[in-house]
Amino acid sequence: GHIDRNVGEDPRLEIFKKEWFAGKDCLDIGCNQGLVTIGLAMKFVCRSILGVDIDKGLIETANWNLRRISRTGNVAPESAKVHNSSDSTTQSCREEVVSEMPNGNISKHEQPDLFEIVSFRSENFVQSTHRYTEQYDTIMCLSVTKWIHLNWGDDGIITLFVKIWSLLRPGGIFIMEPQPWTSYRKNRLVSEVAKENFNDICIYPEKFREILLDKVGFRSAEVITNRLVGSVAGFDRPIEVYHK
């Protein structure tokens, strides 16, 4: 899965647009170990970005990653350095980040203070009782709809979408990378609950767009397909962007 990719930048960062993140308040739902969250903060300099995940262990790892990366400026995990001593993936990753700075100055001090931008929280987003204030410009849900769907059923997925819409400022965007129905089948036996939900689901992933536009109230949708040549298997899922 995505977690095993040790080297360099997550390919999704290459197709994300700067204007979705630069100077924006962002929320990453199902942030996993936080590498995409932190990568976005470094590459585009968000105003703020919060990563939430239901798994406390992953959030702990995300906070370790934040400490490590703010110290080294290097998104690839420590273990990757050993394998990579011959080529300079880790190095170029760093330079790319720096070159994003307006004056192209390579001074490390020009880099944003990640601790002021990035934070992580363990929570069950679907069941949490957020105050529904419009507080984000950009909300992401990458490869996480399947798990919410299998764990909380159609109700969970509707709650997710409505909550996201409510938390977005007018003109805000929702970036979603939904897993296809075929991949649910593989995971339907992870638990009794998942098995039951799998059998009861009526809102298939191909209906998500219709629901987001017609029922939830997003204005428009665009599909950004991963154009990366020779991209790693599993990263060729289309990414959908919804505008509030």
PDB file of C-alpha atoms in Angstrom:
ATOM      1  CA  GLY A   1       0.000   0.000   0.000  1.00  0.00           C
ATOM      2  CA  HIS A   2       0.901   3.672   0.168  1.00  0.00           C
ATOM      3  CA  ILE A   3       2.702   3.249   3.469  1.00  0.00           C
ATOM      4  CA  ASP A   4       5.567   1.210   2.062  1.00  0.00           C
ATOM      5  CA  ARG A   5       6.791   3.968  -0.240  1.00  0.00           C
ATOM      6  CA  ASN A   6       9.955   5.078   1.458  1.00  0.00           C
ATOM      7  CA  VAL A   7      11.588   7.151  -1.188  1.00  0.00           C
ATOM      8  CA  GLY A   8      11.108  10.800  -2.068  1.00  0.00           C
ATOM      9  CA  GLU A   9       7.855  12.593  -2.583  1.00  0.00           C
ATOM     10  CA  ASP A  10       4.397  11.037  -2.614  1.00  0.00           C
ATOM     11  CA  PRO A  11       3.383  11.063  -6.298  1.00  0.00           C
ATOM     12  CA  ARG A  12       0.087  12.739  -5.395  1.00  0.00           C
ATOM     13  CA  LEU A  13       1.945  15.894  -4.418  1.00  0.00           C
ATOM     14  CA  GLU A  14       2.999  16.252  -8.044  1.00  0.00           C
ATOM     15  CA  ILE A  15      -0.547  16.608  -9.335  1.00  0.00           C
ATOM     16  CA  PHE A  16      -1.863  18.793  -6.538  1.00  0.00           C
ATOM     17  CA  LYS A  17      -2.099  22.488  -7.420  1.00  0.00           C
ATOM     18  CA  LYS A  18      -0.313  25.119  -5.415  1.00  0.00           C
ATOM     19  CA  GLU A  19      -3.399  27.342  -5.203  1.00  0.00           C
ATOM     20  CA  TRP A  20      -5.288  24.639  -3.318  1.00  0.00           C
ATOM     21  CA  PHE A  21      -2.851  24.866  -0.410  1.00  0.00           C
ATOM     22  CA  ALA A  22      -0.601  27.942  -0.419  1.00  0.00           C
ATOM     23  CA  GLY A  23      -1.721  30.232   2.408  1.00  0.00           C
ATOM     24  CA  LYS A  24      -4.810  28.073   3.049  1.00  0.00           C
ATOM     25  CA  ASP A  25      -6.266  26.450   6.173  1.00  0.00           C
ATOM     26  CA  CYS A  26      -6.370  22.726   5.400  1.00  0.00           C
ATOM     27  CA  LEU A  27      -7.705  19.519   6.930  1.00  0.00           C
ATOM     28  CA  ASP A  28      -6.437  16.037   6.037  1.00  0.00           C
ATOM     29  CA  ILE A  29      -8.944  13.342   7.085  1.00  0.00           C
ATOM     30  CA  GLY A  30      -7.393   9.889   7.522  1.00  0.00           C
ATOM     31  CA  CYS A  31      -3.885  11.328   7.469  1.00  0.00           C
ATOM     32  CA  ASN A  32      -2.202   8.008   8.285  1.00  0.00           C
ATOM     33  CA  GLN A  33       1.459   8.609   9.250  1.00  0.00           C
ATOM     34  CA  GLY A  34       1.237  12.241   8.216  1.00  0.00           C
ATOM     35  CA  LEU A  35       3.746  12.162   5.354  1.00  0.00           C
ATOM     36  CA  VAL A  36       1.386  13.686   2.780  1.00  0.00           C
ATOM     37  CA  THR A  37       0.190  16.231   5.372  1.00  0.00           C
ATOM     38  CA  ILE A  38       3.755  17.314   6.153  1.00  0.00           C
ATOM     39  CA  GLY A  39       4.807  17.133   2.495  1.00  0.00           C
ATOM     40  CA  LEU A  40       2.003  19.529   1.524  1.00  0.00           C
ATOM     41  CA  ALA A  41       2.931  21.960   4.287  1.00  0.00           C
ATOM     42  CA  MET A  42       6.557  21.992   3.120  1.00  0.00           C
ATOM     43  CA  LYS A  43       5.925  22.135  -0.593  1.00  0.00           C
ATOM     44  CA  PHE A  44       3.126  24.695  -0.702  1.00  0.00           C
ATOM     45  CA  VAL A  45       3.397  26.436   2.679  1.00  0.00           C
ATOM     46  CA  CYS A  46      -0.193  26.090   3.897  1.00  0.00           C
ATOM     47  CA  ARG A  47      -1.344  28.643   6.440  1.00  0.00           C
ATOM     48  CA  SER A  48      -2.298  25.686   8.642  1.00  0.00           C
ATOM     49  CA  ILE A  49      -2.889  21.992   8.123  1.00  0.00           C
ATOM     50  CA  LEU A  50      -4.457  19.567  10.598  1.00  0.00           C
ATOM     51  CA  GLY A  51      -4.182  15.813  10.070  1.00  0.00           C
ATOM     52  CA  VAL A  52      -6.752  13.620  11.816  1.00  0.00           C
ATOM     53  CA  ASP A  53      -6.839   9.850  12.016  1.00  0.00           C
ATOM     54  CA  ILE A  54      -8.907   7.417  14.071  1.00  0.00           C
ATOM     55  CA  ASP A  55      -5.756   5.394  14.865  1.00  0.00           C
ATOM     56  CA  LYS A  56      -3.835   6.825  17.836  1.00  0.00           C
ATOM     57  CA  GLY A  57      -0.733   4.844  16.894  1.00  0.00           C
ATOM     58  CA  LEU A  58      -0.634   6.436  13.447  1.00  0.00           C
ATOM     59  CA  ILE A  59      -1.002   9.906  14.976  1.00  0.00           C
ATOM     60  CA  GLU A  60       1.904   9.129  17.300  1.00  0.00           C
ATOM     61  CA  THR A  61       3.983   8.150  14.258  1.00  0.00           C
ATOM     62  CA  ALA A  62       2.828  11.306  12.453  1.00  0.00           C
ATOM     63  CA  ASN A  63       4.093  13.438  15.341  1.00  0.00           C
ATOM     64  CA  TRP A  64       7.433  11.591  15.266  1.00  0.00           C
ATOM     65  CA  ASN A  65       7.594  12.221  11.516  1.00  0.00           C
ATOM     66  CA  LEU A  66       6.872  15.911  12.089  1.00  0.00           C
ATOM     67  CA  ARG A  67       9.705  16.197  14.607  1.00  0.00           C
ATOM     68  CA  ARG A  68      12.123  14.286  12.382  1.00  0.00           C
ATOM     69  CA  ILE A  69      11.267  16.163   9.185  1.00  0.00           C
ATOM     70  CA  SER A  70      11.372  19.595  10.798  1.00  0.00           C
ATOM     71  CA  ARG A  71      14.848  18.680  12.033  1.00  0.00           C
ATOM     72  CA  THR A  72      16.173  17.208   8.763  1.00  0.00           C
ATOM     73  CA  GLY A  73      13.985  18.829   6.110  1.00  0.00           C
ATOM     74  CA  ASN A  74      13.728  15.381   4.556  1.00  0.00           C
ATOM     75  CA  VAL A  75      10.377  13.688   3.926  1.00  0.00           C
ATOM     76  CA  ALA A  76      11.725  10.173   3.272  1.00  0.00           C
ATOM     77  CA  PRO A  77      11.857   8.000   6.421  1.00  0.00           C
ATOM     78  CA  GLU A  78      15.257   7.478   8.075  1.00  0.00           C
ATOM     79  CA  SER A  79      15.520   3.947   6.701  1.00  0.00           C
ATOM     80  CA  ALA A  80      15.401   5.285   3.161  1.00  0.00           C
ATOM     81  CA  LYS A  81      18.676   7.151   3.623  1.00  0.00           C
ATOM     82  CA  VAL A  82      20.601   3.940   3.936  1.00  0.00           C
ATOM     83  CA  HIS A  83      19.275   2.488   0.682  1.00  0.00           C
ATOM     84  CA  ASN A  84      19.732   5.756  -1.123  1.00  0.00           C
ATOM     85  CA  SER A  85      23.259   6.714  -0.309  1.00  0.00           C
ATOM     86  CA  SER A  86      24.165   6.054  -3.952  1.00  0.00           C
ATOM     87  CA  ASP A  87      21.627   8.410  -5.518  1.00  0.00           C
ATOM     88  CA  SER A  88      20.373  11.705  -4.273  1.00  0.00           C
ATOM     89  CA  THR A  89      16.596  11.297  -4.060  1.00  0.00           C
ATOM     90  CA  THR A  90      16.548  12.501  -0.484  1.00  0.00           C
ATOM     91  CA  GLN A  91      18.773  15.448  -1.365  1.00  0.00           C
ATOM     92  CA  SER A  92      16.749  16.559  -4.368  1.00  0.00           C
ATOM     93  CA  CYS A  93      13.629  16.296  -2.254  1.00  0.00           C
ATOM     94  CA  ARG A  94      15.100  18.887   0.080  1.00  0.00           C
ATOM     95  CA  GLU A  95      16.214  21.236  -2.691  1.00  0.00           C
ATOM     96  CA  GLU A  96      12.811  21.104  -4.322  1.00  0.00           C
ATOM     97  CA  VAL A  97      11.237  22.301  -1.107  1.00  0.00           C
ATOM     98  CA  VAL A  98      13.700  25.124  -0.763  1.00  0.00           C
ATOM     99  CA  SER A  99      13.332  26.276  -4.366  1.00  0.00           C
ATOM    100  CA  GLU A 100       9.631  26.864  -3.655  1.00  0.00           C
ATOM    101  CA  MET A 101      10.646  29.833  -1.485  1.00  0.00           C
ATOM    102  CA  PRO A 102       9.916  33.150  -3.228  1.00  0.00           C
ATOM    103  CA  ASN A 103      13.501  34.373  -3.532  1.00  0.00           C
ATOM    104  CA  GLY A 104      14.975  30.939  -4.231  1.00  0.00           C
ATOM    105  CA  ASN A 105      17.403  31.486  -1.384  1.00  0.00           C
ATOM    106  CA  ILE A 106      18.803  28.177  -0.193  1.00  0.00           C
ATOM    107  CA  SER A 107      19.116  29.343   3.411  1.00  0.00           C
ATOM    108  CA  LYS A 108      17.482  26.844   5.751  1.00  0.00           C
ATOM    109  CA  HIS A 109      15.985  29.683   7.787  1.00  0.00           C
ATOM    110  CA  GLU A 110      13.758  30.583   4.863  1.00  0.00           C
ATOM    111  CA  GLN A 111      11.858  27.337   5.365  1.00  0.00           C
ATOM    112  CA  PRO A 112       8.561  27.688   7.207  1.00  0.00           C
ATOM    113  CA  ASP A 113       8.445  26.486  10.800  1.00  0.00           C
ATOM    114  CA  LEU A 114       6.531  23.235  10.377  1.00  0.00           C
ATOM    115  CA  PHE A 115       5.409  23.226  14.019  1.00  0.00           C
ATOM    116  CA  GLU A 116       3.514  26.466  13.431  1.00  0.00           C
ATOM    117  CA  ILE A 117       1.724  25.031  10.396  1.00  0.00           C
ATOM    118  CA  VAL A 118       1.191  21.300  10.979  1.00  0.00           C
ATOM    119  CA  SER A 119      -0.712  19.597  13.775  1.00  0.00           C
ATOM    120  CA  PHE A 120      -2.145  16.112  14.262  1.00  0.00           C
ATOM    121  CA  ARG A 121      -5.093  14.837  16.266  1.00  0.00           C
ATOM    122  CA  SER A 122      -6.509  11.395  16.870  1.00  0.00           C
ATOM    123  CA  GLU A 123     -10.260  11.423  16.378  1.00  0.00           C
ATOM    124  CA  ASN A 124     -13.128   9.586  14.774  1.00  0.00           C
ATOM    125  CA  PHE A 125     -14.104  12.288  12.300  1.00  0.00           C
ATOM    126  CA  VAL A 126     -17.450  10.707  11.433  1.00  0.00           C
ATOM    127  CA  GLN A 127     -18.628  10.471  15.033  1.00  0.00           C
ATOM    128  CA  SER A 128     -16.915  13.516  16.512  1.00  0.00           C
ATOM    129  CA  THR A 129     -19.152  16.409  17.484  1.00  0.00           C
ATOM    130  CA  HIS A 130     -17.427  19.287  15.733  1.00  0.00           C
ATOM    131  CA  ARG A 131     -18.928  22.719  15.910  1.00  0.00           C
ATOM    132  CA  TYR A 132     -19.954  23.176  12.315  1.00  0.00           C
ATOM    133  CA  THR A 133     -18.127  26.406  11.650  1.00  0.00           C
ATOM    134  CA  GLU A 134     -16.763  27.090   8.197  1.00  0.00           C
ATOM    135  CA  GLN A 135     -13.106  27.035   9.077  1.00  0.00           C
ATOM    136  CA  TYR A 136     -11.204  25.321   6.241  1.00  0.00           C
ATOM    137  CA  ASP A 137     -10.328  26.309   2.677  1.00  0.00           C
ATOM    138  CA  THR A 138      -9.281  22.808   1.649  1.00  0.00           C
ATOM    139  CA  ILE A 139     -10.272  19.392   3.003  1.00  0.00           C
ATOM    140  CA  MET A 140      -8.717  16.139   1.824  1.00  0.00           C
ATOM    141  CA  CYS A 141      -9.905  12.571   2.038  1.00  0.00           C
ATOM    142  CA  LEU A 142      -7.274  10.409   0.333  1.00  0.00           C
ATOM    143  CA  SER A 143      -7.830   6.648   0.125  1.00  0.00           C
ATOM    144  CA  VAL A 144     -10.040   6.685   3.168  1.00  0.00           C
ATOM    145  CA  THR A 145     -13.673   6.581   1.935  1.00  0.00           C
ATOM    146  CA  LYS A 146     -13.626   2.774   1.725  1.00  0.00           C
ATOM    147  CA  TRP A 147     -12.663   2.404   5.385  1.00  0.00           C
ATOM    148  CA  ILE A 148     -15.275   4.886   6.553  1.00  0.00           C
ATOM    149  CA  HIS A 149     -17.851   3.125   4.380  1.00  0.00           C
ATOM    150  CA  LEU A 150     -16.997  -0.384   5.625  1.00  0.00           C
ATOM    151  CA  ASN A 151     -16.883   0.737   9.263  1.00  0.00           C
ATOM    152  CA  TRP A 152     -19.877   3.085   9.362  1.00  0.00           C
ATOM    153  CA  GLY A 153     -21.949   2.134   6.314  1.00  0.00           C
ATOM    154  CA  ASP A 154     -23.897   4.475   4.039  1.00  0.00           C
ATOM    155  CA  ASP A 155     -24.813   6.665   7.038  1.00  0.00           C
ATOM    156  CA  GLY A 156     -21.132   7.156   7.752  1.00  0.00           C
ATOM    157  CA  ILE A 157     -20.293   8.181   4.211  1.00  0.00           C
ATOM    158  CA  ILE A 158     -23.203  10.682   4.078  1.00  0.00           C
ATOM    159  CA  THR A 159     -22.187  12.095   7.467  1.00  0.00           C
ATOM    160  CA  LEU A 160     -18.610  12.422   6.201  1.00  0.00           C
ATOM    161  CA  PHE A 161     -19.679  14.354   3.101  1.00  0.00           C
ATOM    162  CA  VAL A 162     -22.126  16.653   4.913  1.00  0.00           C
ATOM    163  CA  LYS A 163     -19.586  17.400   7.640  1.00  0.00           C
ATOM    164  CA  ILE A 164     -16.899  18.231   5.105  1.00  0.00           C
ATOM    165  CA  TRP A 165     -19.260  20.582   3.279  1.00  0.00           C
ATOM    166  CA  SER A 166     -20.194  22.284   6.557  1.00  0.00           C
ATOM    167  CA  LEU A 167     -16.566  22.783   7.579  1.00  0.00           C
ATOM    168  CA  LEU A 168     -15.561  24.372   4.251  1.00  0.00           C
ATOM    169  CA  ARG A 169     -15.628  28.095   3.701  1.00  0.00           C
ATOM    170  CA  PRO A 170     -17.553  29.282   0.632  1.00  0.00           C
ATOM    171  CA  GLY A 171     -15.302  28.725  -2.390  1.00  0.00           C
ATOM    172  CA  GLY A 172     -13.438  26.003  -0.489  1.00  0.00           C
ATOM    173  CA  ILE A 173     -12.466  22.700  -2.042  1.00  0.00           C
ATOM    174  CA  PHE A 174     -12.798  19.029  -1.138  1.00  0.00           C
ATOM    175  CA  ILE A 175     -10.171  16.692  -2.599  1.00  0.00           C
ATOM    176  CA  MET A 176     -11.176  13.034  -2.624  1.00  0.00           C
ATOM    177  CA  GLU A 177      -9.411   9.901  -3.758  1.00  0.00           C
ATOM    178  CA  PRO A 178     -12.119   7.239  -3.427  1.00  0.00           C
ATOM    179  CA  GLN A 179     -11.331   3.551  -3.645  1.00  0.00           C
ATOM    180  CA  PRO A 180     -13.329   1.654  -6.281  1.00  0.00           C
ATOM    181  CA  TRP A 181     -15.983  -0.865  -5.235  1.00  0.00           C
ATOM    182  CA  THR A 182     -13.756  -3.748  -6.362  1.00  0.00           C
ATOM    183  CA  SER A 183     -11.309  -2.922  -3.594  1.00  0.00           C
ATOM    184  CA  TYR A 184     -14.060  -3.104  -0.934  1.00  0.00           C
ATOM    185  CA  ARG A 185     -14.578  -6.757  -1.741  1.00  0.00           C
ATOM    186  CA  LYS A 186     -10.991  -7.556  -0.758  1.00  0.00           C
ATOM    187  CA  ASN A 187     -11.427  -5.925   2.655  1.00  0.00           C
ATOM    188  CA  ARG A 188     -14.996  -6.885   3.467  1.00  0.00           C
ATOM    189  CA  LEU A 189     -13.923  -9.621   5.886  1.00  0.00           C
ATOM    190  CA  VAL A 190     -11.691  -7.482   8.122  1.00  0.00           C
ATOM    191  CA  SER A 191     -14.457  -7.487  10.754  1.00  0.00           C
ATOM    192  CA  GLU A 192     -18.048  -8.558  11.401  1.00  0.00           C
ATOM    193  CA  VAL A 193     -19.134  -4.934  11.096  1.00  0.00           C
ATOM    194  CA  ALA A 194     -17.371  -4.517   7.759  1.00  0.00           C
ATOM    195  CA  LYS A 195     -18.982  -7.691   6.467  1.00  0.00           C
ATOM    196  CA  GLU A 196     -22.454  -6.489   7.446  1.00  0.00           C
ATOM    197  CA  ASN A 197     -21.909  -3.009   6.029  1.00  0.00           C
ATOM    198  CA  PHE A 198     -20.484  -4.459   2.821  1.00  0.00           C
ATOM    199  CA  ASN A 199     -23.719  -6.366   2.300  1.00  0.00           C
ATOM    200  CA  ASP A 200     -25.918  -3.356   3.157  1.00  0.00           C
ATOM    201  CA  ILE A 201     -24.157  -0.636   1.166  1.00  0.00           C
ATOM    202  CA  CYS A 202     -26.376   0.946  -1.512  1.00  0.00           C
ATOM    203  CA  ILE A 203     -24.318   4.053  -2.217  1.00  0.00           C
ATOM    204  CA  TYR A 204     -21.560   2.688  -4.423  1.00  0.00           C
ATOM    205  CA  PRO A 205     -18.445   4.819  -4.974  1.00  0.00           C
ATOM    206  CA  GLU A 206     -19.521   5.629  -8.527  1.00  0.00           C
ATOM    207  CA  LYS A 207     -22.545   7.418  -6.994  1.00  0.00           C
ATOM    208  CA  PHE A 208     -20.428   9.647  -4.749  1.00  0.00           C
ATOM    209  CA  ARG A 209     -20.165  12.457  -7.282  1.00  0.00           C
ATOM    210  CA  GLU A 210     -23.898  12.630  -7.865  1.00  0.00           C
ATOM    211  CA  ILE A 211     -24.518  12.746  -4.109  1.00  0.00           C
ATOM    212  CA  LEU A 212     -21.887  15.413  -3.484  1.00  0.00           C
ATOM    213  CA  LEU A 213     -23.285  17.630  -6.245  1.00  0.00           C
ATOM    214  CA  ASP A 214     -27.048  16.996  -6.038  1.00  0.00           C
ATOM    215  CA  LYS A 215     -27.626  16.221  -2.370  1.00  0.00           C
ATOM    216  CA  VAL A 216     -24.756  17.706  -0.379  1.00  0.00           C
ATOM    217  CA  GLY A 217     -24.562  20.887  -2.445  1.00  0.00           C
ATOM    218  CA  PHE A 218     -21.098  21.208  -3.987  1.00  0.00           C
ATOM    219  CA  ARG A 219     -21.157  23.502  -7.056  1.00  0.00           C
ATOM    220  CA  SER A 220     -18.828  21.634  -9.377  1.00  0.00           C
ATOM    221  CA  ALA A 221     -16.450  18.711  -9.680  1.00  0.00           C
ATOM    222  CA  GLU A 222     -13.302  18.069 -11.676  1.00  0.00           C
ATOM    223  CA  VAL A 223     -11.333  14.875 -12.011  1.00  0.00           C
ATOM    224  CA  ILE A 224      -7.558  15.087 -11.863  1.00  0.00           C
ATOM    225  CA  THR A 225      -6.127  11.819 -13.105  1.00  0.00           C
ATOM    226  CA  ASN A 226      -2.654  10.862 -12.137  1.00  0.00           C
ATOM    227  CA  ARG A 227      -0.677  11.678 -15.259  1.00  0.00           C
ATOM    228  CA  LEU A 228       2.569  10.332 -13.880  1.00  0.00           C
ATOM    229  CA  VAL A 229       4.332   8.055 -16.290  1.00  0.00           C
ATOM    230  CA  GLY A 230       5.309   4.758 -14.735  1.00  0.00           C
ATOM    231  CA  SER A 231       3.538   5.701 -11.548  1.00  0.00           C
ATOM    232  CA  VAL A 232       3.568   3.141  -8.770  1.00  0.00           C
ATOM    233  CA  ALA A 233       0.678   0.679  -8.872  1.00  0.00           C
ATOM    234  CA  GLY A 234      -2.171   1.809  -6.678  1.00  0.00           C
ATOM    235  CA  PHE A 235      -1.518   5.486  -7.339  1.00  0.00           C
ATOM    236  CA  ASP A 236      -3.410   5.548 -10.596  1.00  0.00           C
ATOM    237  CA  ARG A 237      -6.748   6.252  -8.925  1.00  0.00           C
ATOM    238  CA  PRO A 238      -8.384   9.435 -10.115  1.00  0.00           C
ATOM    239  CA  ILE A 239      -8.448  12.293  -7.655  1.00  0.00           C
ATOM    240  CA  GLU A 240     -11.656  14.312  -7.606  1.00  0.00           C
ATOM    241  CA  VAL A 241     -11.886  17.950  -6.625  1.00  0.00           C
ATOM    242  CA  TYR A 242     -15.206  19.448  -5.498  1.00  0.00           C
ATOM    243  CA  HIS A 243     -15.864  23.186  -5.213  1.00  0.00           C
ATOM    244  CA  LYS A 244     -18.197  24.636  -2.584  1.00  0.00           C
TER     245      LYS A 244
END
